Short mmCIF file of C-alpha atoms and ligand atoms in Angstrom, two decimals:
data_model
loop_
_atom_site.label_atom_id
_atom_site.label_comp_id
_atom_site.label_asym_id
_atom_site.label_seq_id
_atom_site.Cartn_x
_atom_site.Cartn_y
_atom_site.Cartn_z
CA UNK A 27 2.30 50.96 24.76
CA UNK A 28 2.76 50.02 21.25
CA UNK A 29 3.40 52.95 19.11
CA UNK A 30 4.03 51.55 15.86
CA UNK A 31 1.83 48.80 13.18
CA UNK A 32 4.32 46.14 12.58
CA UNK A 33 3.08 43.15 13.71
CA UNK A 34 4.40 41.66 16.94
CA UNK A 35 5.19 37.77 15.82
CA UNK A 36 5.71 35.06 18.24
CA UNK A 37 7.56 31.70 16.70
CA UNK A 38 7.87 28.86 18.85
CA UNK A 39 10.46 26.21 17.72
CA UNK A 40 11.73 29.31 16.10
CA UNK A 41 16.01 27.72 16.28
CA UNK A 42 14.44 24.88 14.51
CA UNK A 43 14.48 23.88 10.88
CA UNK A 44 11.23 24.95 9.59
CA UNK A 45 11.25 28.12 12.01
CA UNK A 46 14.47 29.23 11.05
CA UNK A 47 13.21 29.68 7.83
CA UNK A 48 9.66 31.13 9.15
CA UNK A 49 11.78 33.75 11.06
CA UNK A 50 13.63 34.69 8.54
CA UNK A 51 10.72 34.68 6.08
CA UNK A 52 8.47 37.20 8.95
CA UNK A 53 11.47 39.57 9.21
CA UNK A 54 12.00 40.20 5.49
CA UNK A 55 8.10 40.95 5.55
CA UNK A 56 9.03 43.61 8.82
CA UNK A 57 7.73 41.76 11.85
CA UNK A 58 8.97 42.01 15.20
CA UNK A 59 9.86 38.52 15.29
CA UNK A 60 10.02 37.06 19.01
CA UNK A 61 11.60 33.36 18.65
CA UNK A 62 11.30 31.14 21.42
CA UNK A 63 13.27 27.69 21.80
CA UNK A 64 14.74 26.03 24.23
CA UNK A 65 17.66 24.69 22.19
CA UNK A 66 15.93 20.93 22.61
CA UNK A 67 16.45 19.97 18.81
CA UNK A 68 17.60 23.60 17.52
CA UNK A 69 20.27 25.47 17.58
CA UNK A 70 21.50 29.22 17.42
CA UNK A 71 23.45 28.68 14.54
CA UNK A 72 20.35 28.62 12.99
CA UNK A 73 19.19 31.82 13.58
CA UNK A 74 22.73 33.06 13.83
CA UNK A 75 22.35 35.49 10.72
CA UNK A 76 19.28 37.07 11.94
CA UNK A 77 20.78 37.89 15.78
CA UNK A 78 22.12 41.21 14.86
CA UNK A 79 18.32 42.51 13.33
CA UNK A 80 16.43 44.72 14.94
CA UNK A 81 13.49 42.88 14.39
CA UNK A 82 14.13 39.80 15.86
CA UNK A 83 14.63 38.63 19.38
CA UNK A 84 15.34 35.41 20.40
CA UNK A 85 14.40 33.94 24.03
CA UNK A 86 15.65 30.18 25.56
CA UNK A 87 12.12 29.17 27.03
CA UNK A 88 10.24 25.87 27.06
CA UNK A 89 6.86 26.26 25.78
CA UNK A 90 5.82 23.70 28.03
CA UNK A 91 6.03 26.67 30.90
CA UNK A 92 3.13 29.90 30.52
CA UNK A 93 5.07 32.31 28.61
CA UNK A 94 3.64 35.95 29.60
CA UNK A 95 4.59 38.19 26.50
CA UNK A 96 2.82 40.92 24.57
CA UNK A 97 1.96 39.74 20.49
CA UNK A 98 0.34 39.64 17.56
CA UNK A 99 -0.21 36.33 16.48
CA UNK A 100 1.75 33.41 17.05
CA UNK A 101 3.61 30.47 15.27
CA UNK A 102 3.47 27.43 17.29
CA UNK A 103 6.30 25.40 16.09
CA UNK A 104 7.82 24.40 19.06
CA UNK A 105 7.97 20.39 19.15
CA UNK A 106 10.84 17.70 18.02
CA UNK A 107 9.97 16.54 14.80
CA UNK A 108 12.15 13.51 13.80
CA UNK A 109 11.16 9.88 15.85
CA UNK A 110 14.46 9.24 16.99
CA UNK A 111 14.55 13.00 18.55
CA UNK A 112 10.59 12.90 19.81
CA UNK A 113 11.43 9.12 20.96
CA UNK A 114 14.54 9.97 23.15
CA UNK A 115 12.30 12.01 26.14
CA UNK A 116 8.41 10.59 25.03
CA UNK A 117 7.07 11.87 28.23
CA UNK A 118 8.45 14.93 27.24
CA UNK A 119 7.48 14.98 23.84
CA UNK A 120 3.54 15.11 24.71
CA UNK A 121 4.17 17.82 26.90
CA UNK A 122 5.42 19.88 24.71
CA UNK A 123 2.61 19.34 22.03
CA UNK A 124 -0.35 19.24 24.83
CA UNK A 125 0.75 21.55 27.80
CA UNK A 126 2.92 23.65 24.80
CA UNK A 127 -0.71 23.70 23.10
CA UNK A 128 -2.16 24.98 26.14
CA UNK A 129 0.27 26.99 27.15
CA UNK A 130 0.75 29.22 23.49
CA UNK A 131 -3.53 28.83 23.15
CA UNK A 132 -3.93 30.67 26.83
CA UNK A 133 -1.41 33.16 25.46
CA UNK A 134 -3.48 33.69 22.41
CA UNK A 135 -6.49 34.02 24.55
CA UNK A 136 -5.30 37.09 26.76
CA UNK A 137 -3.75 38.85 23.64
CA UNK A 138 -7.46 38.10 21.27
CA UNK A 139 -4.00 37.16 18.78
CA UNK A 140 -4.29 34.34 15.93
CA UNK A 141 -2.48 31.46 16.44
CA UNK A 142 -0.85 28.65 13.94
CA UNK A 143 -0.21 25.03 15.11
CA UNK A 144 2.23 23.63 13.17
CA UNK A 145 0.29 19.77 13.07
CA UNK A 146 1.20 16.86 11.11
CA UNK A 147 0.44 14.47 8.44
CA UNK A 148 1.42 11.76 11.43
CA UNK A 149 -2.15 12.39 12.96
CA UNK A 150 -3.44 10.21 9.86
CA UNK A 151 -1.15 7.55 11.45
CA UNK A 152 -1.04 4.42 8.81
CA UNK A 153 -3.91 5.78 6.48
CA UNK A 154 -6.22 3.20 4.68
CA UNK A 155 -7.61 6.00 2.61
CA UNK A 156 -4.70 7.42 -0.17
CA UNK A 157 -4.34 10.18 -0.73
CA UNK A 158 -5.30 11.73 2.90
CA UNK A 159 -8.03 14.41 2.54
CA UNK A 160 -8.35 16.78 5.89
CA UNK A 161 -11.35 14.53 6.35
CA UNK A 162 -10.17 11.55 6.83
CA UNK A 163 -9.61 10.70 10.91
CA UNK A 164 -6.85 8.09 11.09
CA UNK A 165 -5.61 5.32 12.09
CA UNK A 166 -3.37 6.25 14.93
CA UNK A 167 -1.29 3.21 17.49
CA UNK A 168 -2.40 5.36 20.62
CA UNK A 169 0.31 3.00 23.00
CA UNK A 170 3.28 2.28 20.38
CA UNK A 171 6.81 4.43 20.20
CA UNK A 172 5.46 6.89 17.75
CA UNK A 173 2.24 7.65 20.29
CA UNK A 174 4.17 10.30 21.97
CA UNK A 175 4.34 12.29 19.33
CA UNK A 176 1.40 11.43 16.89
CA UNK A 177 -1.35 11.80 20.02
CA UNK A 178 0.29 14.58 21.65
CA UNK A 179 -0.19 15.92 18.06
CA UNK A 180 -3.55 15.30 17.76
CA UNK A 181 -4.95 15.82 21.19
CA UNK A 182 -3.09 19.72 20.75
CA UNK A 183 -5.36 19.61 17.22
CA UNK A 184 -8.43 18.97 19.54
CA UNK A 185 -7.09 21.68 22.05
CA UNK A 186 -7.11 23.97 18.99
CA UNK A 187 -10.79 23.34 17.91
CA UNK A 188 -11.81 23.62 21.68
CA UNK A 189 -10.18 26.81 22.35
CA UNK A 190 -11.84 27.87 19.16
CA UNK A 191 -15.71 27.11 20.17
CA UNK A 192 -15.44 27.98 23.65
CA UNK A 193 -13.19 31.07 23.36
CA UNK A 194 -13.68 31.92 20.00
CA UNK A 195 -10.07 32.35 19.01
CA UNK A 196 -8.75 32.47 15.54
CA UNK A 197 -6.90 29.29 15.07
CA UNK A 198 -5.33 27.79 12.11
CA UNK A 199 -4.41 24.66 12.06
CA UNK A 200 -1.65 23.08 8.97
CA UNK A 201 -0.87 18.97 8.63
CA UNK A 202 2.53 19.27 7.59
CA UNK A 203 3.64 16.34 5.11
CA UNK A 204 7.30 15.51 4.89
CA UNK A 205 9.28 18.53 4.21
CA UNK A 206 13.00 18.81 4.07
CA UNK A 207 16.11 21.20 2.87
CA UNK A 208 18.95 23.04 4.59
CA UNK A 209 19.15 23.19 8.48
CA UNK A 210 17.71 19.61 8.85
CA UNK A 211 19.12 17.86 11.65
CA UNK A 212 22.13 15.93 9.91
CA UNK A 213 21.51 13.19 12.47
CA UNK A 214 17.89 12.91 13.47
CA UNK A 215 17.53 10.04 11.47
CA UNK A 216 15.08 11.71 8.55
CA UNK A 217 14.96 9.94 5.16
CA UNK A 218 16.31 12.78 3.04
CA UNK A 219 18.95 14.08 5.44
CA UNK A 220 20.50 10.27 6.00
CA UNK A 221 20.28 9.49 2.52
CA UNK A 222 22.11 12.45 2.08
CA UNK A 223 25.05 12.55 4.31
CA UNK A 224 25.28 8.95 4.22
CA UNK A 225 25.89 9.22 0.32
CA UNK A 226 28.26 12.72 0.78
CA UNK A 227 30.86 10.49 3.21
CA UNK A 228 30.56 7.53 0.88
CA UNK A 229 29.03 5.46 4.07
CA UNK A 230 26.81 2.51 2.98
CA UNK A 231 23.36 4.26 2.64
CA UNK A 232 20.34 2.45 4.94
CA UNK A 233 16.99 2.15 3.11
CA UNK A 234 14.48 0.87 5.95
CA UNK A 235 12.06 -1.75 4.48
CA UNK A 236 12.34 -2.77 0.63
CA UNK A 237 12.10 0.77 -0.18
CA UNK A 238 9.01 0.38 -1.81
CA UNK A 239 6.88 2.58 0.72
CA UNK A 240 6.44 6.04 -0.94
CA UNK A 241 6.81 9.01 0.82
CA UNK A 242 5.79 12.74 -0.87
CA UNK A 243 8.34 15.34 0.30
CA UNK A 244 8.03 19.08 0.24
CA UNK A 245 11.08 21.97 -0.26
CA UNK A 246 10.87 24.34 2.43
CA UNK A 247 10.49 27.74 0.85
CA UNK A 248 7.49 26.18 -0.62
CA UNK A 249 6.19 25.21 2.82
CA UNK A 250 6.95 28.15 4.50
CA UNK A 251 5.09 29.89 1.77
CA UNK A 252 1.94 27.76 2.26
CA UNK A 253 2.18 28.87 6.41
CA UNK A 254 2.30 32.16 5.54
CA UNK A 255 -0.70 32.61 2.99
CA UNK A 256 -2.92 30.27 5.65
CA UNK A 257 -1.93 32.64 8.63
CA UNK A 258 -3.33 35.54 5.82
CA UNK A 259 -7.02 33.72 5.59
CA UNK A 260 -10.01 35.13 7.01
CA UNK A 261 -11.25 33.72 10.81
CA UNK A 262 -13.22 31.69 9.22
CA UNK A 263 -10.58 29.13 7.63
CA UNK A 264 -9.64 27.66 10.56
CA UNK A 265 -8.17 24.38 8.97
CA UNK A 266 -6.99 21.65 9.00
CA UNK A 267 -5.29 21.80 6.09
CA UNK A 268 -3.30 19.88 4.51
CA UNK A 269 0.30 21.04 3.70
CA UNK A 270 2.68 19.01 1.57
CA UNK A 271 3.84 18.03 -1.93
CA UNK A 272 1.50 15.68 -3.45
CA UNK A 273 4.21 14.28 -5.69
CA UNK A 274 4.92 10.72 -4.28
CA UNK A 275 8.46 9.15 -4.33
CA UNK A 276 9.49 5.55 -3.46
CA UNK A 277 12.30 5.67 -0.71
CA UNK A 278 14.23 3.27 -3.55
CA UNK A 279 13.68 6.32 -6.04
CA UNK A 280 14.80 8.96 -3.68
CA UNK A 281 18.09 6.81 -2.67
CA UNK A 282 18.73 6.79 -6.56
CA UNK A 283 18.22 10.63 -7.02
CA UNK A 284 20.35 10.96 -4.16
CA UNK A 285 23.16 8.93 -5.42
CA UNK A 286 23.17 10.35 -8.91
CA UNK A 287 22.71 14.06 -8.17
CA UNK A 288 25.69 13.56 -5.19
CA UNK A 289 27.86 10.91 -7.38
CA UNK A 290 28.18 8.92 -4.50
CA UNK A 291 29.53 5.33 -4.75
CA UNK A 292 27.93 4.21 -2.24
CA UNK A 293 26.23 0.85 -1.62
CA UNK A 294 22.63 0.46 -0.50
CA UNK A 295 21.89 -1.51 2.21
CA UNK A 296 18.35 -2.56 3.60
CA UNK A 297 17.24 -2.32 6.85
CA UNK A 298 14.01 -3.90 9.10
CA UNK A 299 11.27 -1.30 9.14
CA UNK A 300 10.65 -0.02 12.75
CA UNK A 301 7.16 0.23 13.86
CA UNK A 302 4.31 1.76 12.47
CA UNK A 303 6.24 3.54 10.11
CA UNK A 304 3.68 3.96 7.32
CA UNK A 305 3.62 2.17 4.38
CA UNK A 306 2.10 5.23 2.04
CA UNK A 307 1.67 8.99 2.46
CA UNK A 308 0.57 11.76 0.39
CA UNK A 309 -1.43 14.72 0.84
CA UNK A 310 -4.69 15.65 -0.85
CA UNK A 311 -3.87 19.35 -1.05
CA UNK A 312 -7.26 20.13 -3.43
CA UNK A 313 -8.13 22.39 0.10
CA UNK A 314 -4.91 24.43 0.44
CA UNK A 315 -5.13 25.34 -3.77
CA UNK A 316 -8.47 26.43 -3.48
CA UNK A 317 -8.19 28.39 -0.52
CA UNK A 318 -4.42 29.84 -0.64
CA UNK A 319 -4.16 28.78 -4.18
CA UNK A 320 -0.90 27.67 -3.64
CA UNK A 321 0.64 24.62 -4.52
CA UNK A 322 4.84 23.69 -4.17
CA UNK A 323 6.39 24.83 -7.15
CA UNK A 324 9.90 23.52 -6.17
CA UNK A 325 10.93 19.76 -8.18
CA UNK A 326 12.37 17.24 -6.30
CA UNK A 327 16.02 17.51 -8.39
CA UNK A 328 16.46 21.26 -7.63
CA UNK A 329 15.13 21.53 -3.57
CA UNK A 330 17.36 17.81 -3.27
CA UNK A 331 20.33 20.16 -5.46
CA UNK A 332 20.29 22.82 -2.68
CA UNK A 333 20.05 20.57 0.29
CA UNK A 334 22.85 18.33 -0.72
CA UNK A 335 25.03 21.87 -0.79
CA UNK A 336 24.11 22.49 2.44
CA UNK A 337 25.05 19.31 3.99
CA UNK A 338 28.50 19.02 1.69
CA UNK A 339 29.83 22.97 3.31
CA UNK A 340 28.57 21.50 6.57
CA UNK A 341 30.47 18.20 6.28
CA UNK A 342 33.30 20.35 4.88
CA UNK A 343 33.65 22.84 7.56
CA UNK A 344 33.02 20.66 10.83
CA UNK A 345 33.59 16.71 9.56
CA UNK A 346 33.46 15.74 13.06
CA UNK A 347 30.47 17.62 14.05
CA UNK A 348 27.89 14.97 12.16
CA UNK A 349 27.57 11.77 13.21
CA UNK A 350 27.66 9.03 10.54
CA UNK A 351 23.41 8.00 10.87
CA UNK A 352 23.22 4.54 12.54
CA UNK A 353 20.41 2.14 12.84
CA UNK A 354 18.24 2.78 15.94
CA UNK A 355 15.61 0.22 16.48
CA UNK A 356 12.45 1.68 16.64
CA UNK A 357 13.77 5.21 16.37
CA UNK A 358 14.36 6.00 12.63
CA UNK A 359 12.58 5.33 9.76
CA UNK A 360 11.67 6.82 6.29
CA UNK A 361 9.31 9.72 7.55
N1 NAD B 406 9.83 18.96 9.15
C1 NAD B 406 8.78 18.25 8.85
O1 NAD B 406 8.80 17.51 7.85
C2 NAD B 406 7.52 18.35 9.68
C3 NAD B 406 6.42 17.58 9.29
C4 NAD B 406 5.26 17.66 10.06
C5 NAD B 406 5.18 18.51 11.14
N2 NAD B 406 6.28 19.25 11.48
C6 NAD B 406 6.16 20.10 12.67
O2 NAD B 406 6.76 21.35 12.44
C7 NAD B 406 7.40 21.80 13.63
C8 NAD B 406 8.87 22.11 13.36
O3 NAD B 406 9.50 20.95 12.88
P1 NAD B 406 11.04 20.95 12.46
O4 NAD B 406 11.21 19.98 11.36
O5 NAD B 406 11.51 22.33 12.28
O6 NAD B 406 11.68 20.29 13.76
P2 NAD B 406 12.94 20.76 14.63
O7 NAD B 406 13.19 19.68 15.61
O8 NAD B 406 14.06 21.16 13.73
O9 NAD B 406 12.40 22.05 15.36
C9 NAD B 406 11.64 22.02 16.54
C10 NAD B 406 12.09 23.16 17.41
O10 NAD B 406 11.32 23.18 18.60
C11 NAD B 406 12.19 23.36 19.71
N3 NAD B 406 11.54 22.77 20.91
C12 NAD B 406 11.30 21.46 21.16
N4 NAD B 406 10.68 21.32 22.35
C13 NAD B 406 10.52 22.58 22.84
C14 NAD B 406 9.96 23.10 24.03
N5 NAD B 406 9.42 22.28 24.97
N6 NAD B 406 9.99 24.43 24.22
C15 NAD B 406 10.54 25.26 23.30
N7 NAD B 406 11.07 24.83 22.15
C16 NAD B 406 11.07 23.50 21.92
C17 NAD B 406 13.46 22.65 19.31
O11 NAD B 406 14.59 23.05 20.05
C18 NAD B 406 13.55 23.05 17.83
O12 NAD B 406 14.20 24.27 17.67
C19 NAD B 406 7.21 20.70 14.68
O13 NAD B 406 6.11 21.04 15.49
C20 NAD B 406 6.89 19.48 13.86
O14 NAD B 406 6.08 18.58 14.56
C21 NAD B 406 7.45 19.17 10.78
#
């Protein structure tokens, strides 16, 4: 029997990077934080300063299994989010966004709890409309590498709706837009985190394509922020929404930045662009400022500033713990 108010929070994904930082975010605030991961992408180091708190509690569970637990509401995070991590195990990979979706929704449904699906900016696949509004459908490859993860995406987003009009659950449903900081993978092949490390150990740094495509990349307190005010709506905002920075970089501008801010010497070298990485992406955020009336307030300098210190103590204390990023055909790109 529960004898006390604070809210009973399940985060899936929760040894990740963005639910690290959602834990830790939903403790400060005094939930009873329940994170669930099954170490696929994540890691207890992670969470490592939250382990001794009363409020949190961390389980090794695949979502992709019922999970019978009493809560609140629930974060569904749970889901490898860099292509050459979602690309290693595809079969797995839409499991884990469809029978995870299922799986965390049926849990919703017994507990009447709200539920958050952390969805993507991916379902818009290579857009022809710029920038993407929530209404726009996409233009998805449903049979190429990235399928696994950008259909298993959007059929959990259709899960979500459906679980809303037949069961009438409170849903709320966030397209995340590129978002980096500390506690990205150093080796999952993301733009910011390879430009990074590859510039911090003076390695030759890989721009994929002519570095012209531009991507628009979010800090994480300011995304985490954004999750947390949309969980806060009314039933009736259901989403999607978009989530994201609407500034747009080129890939060429964000190697520069990189390069200046670390003082690497490195040399740039370009790369063939794997497939269906998009050419453009930027998020038409008009819906989240209006309804959460938030917007990221982090610039690109300071959020690259603080990543780029996390990465350099990592590299410092464990040099042989990162891999050096290599080229991965089909598996790593500028997303
Ligand atoms: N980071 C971004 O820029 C971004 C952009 C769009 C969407 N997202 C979404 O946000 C979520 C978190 O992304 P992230 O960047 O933190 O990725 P991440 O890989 O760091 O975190 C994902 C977490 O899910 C866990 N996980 C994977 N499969 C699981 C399973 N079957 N059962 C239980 N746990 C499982 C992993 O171990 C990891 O801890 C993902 O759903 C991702 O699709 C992220």
């Amino acid at each position: 029997m529960r004898t006390t108010s604070t809210k009973k929070t399940l985060v899936t994904g929760g040894c990740g990077f963005l639910g690290s930082f959602l834990c830790e975010r939903l403790v400060a605030a005094d939930h009873d934080v329940l994170c669930v991961d099954n170490f696929y992408t994540g890691s207890k180091a992670n969470v490592a300063h939250l382990l001794g708190n009363p409020r949190f509690e961390l389980m090794r569970h695949d979502v992709t299994f019922p999970l019978y637990v009493e809560v609140d509401e629930i974060y569904n995070l749970a889901c490898p989010a860099s292509p050459v991590h979602y690309q290693f195990d595809p079969v797995q990979t839409t499991k884990t966004s469809v029978h995870g979706a299922i799986n965390m929704l049926g849990l919703a449904k017994r507990v009447k709890g709200r539920i958050f699906q952390a969805s993507t900016s991916e379902v818009y696949g290579d857009p022809e409309i710029h920038p993407q509004t929530e209404a726009y459908w996409g233009r998805v490859n449903p049979i190429g590498l990235r399928s696994c993860y950008d259909e298993g995406k959007r059929c959990a987003e259709t899960l979500f709706f459906d679980y809303r009009r037949q069961h009438g659950l409170a849903i709320k449903v966030a397209r995340i837009f590129n978002t980096y900081g500390p506690r990205m993978h150093p080796d999952d092949g993301r733009v910011v985190s390879n430009l990074i490390v590859q510039a911090l150990r003076g390695d030759p740094i890989t721009i994929y394509g002519d570095g012209t495509q531009t991507r628009s990349f979010c800090y994480v307190d300011d995304l985490i922020e954004g999750i947390v005010r949309f969980m806060a709506t009314d039933d009736g905002c259901t989403g999607p929404m978009n989530l994201g920075n609407p500034a747009e970089v080129s890939i060429n501008e964000l190697a520069a930045t990189v390069i200046e801010l670390t003082g690497s010497r490195s040399p740039i070298v370009f790369a063939p662009l794997p497939s269906d990485d998009p050419v453009q992406r930027c998020p038409d955020i008009a819906f989240a400022r209006e309804r959460l009336g938030w917007e990221p307030q982090t610039a690109l300098d300071e959020g690259l500033r603080r990543t780029i210190a996390y990465f350099d103590a990592l590299l410092s204390s464990a040099p042989g713990a990162i891999r050096a990023p290599q080229s991965c055909a089909g598996g790593r790109g500028n997303g």
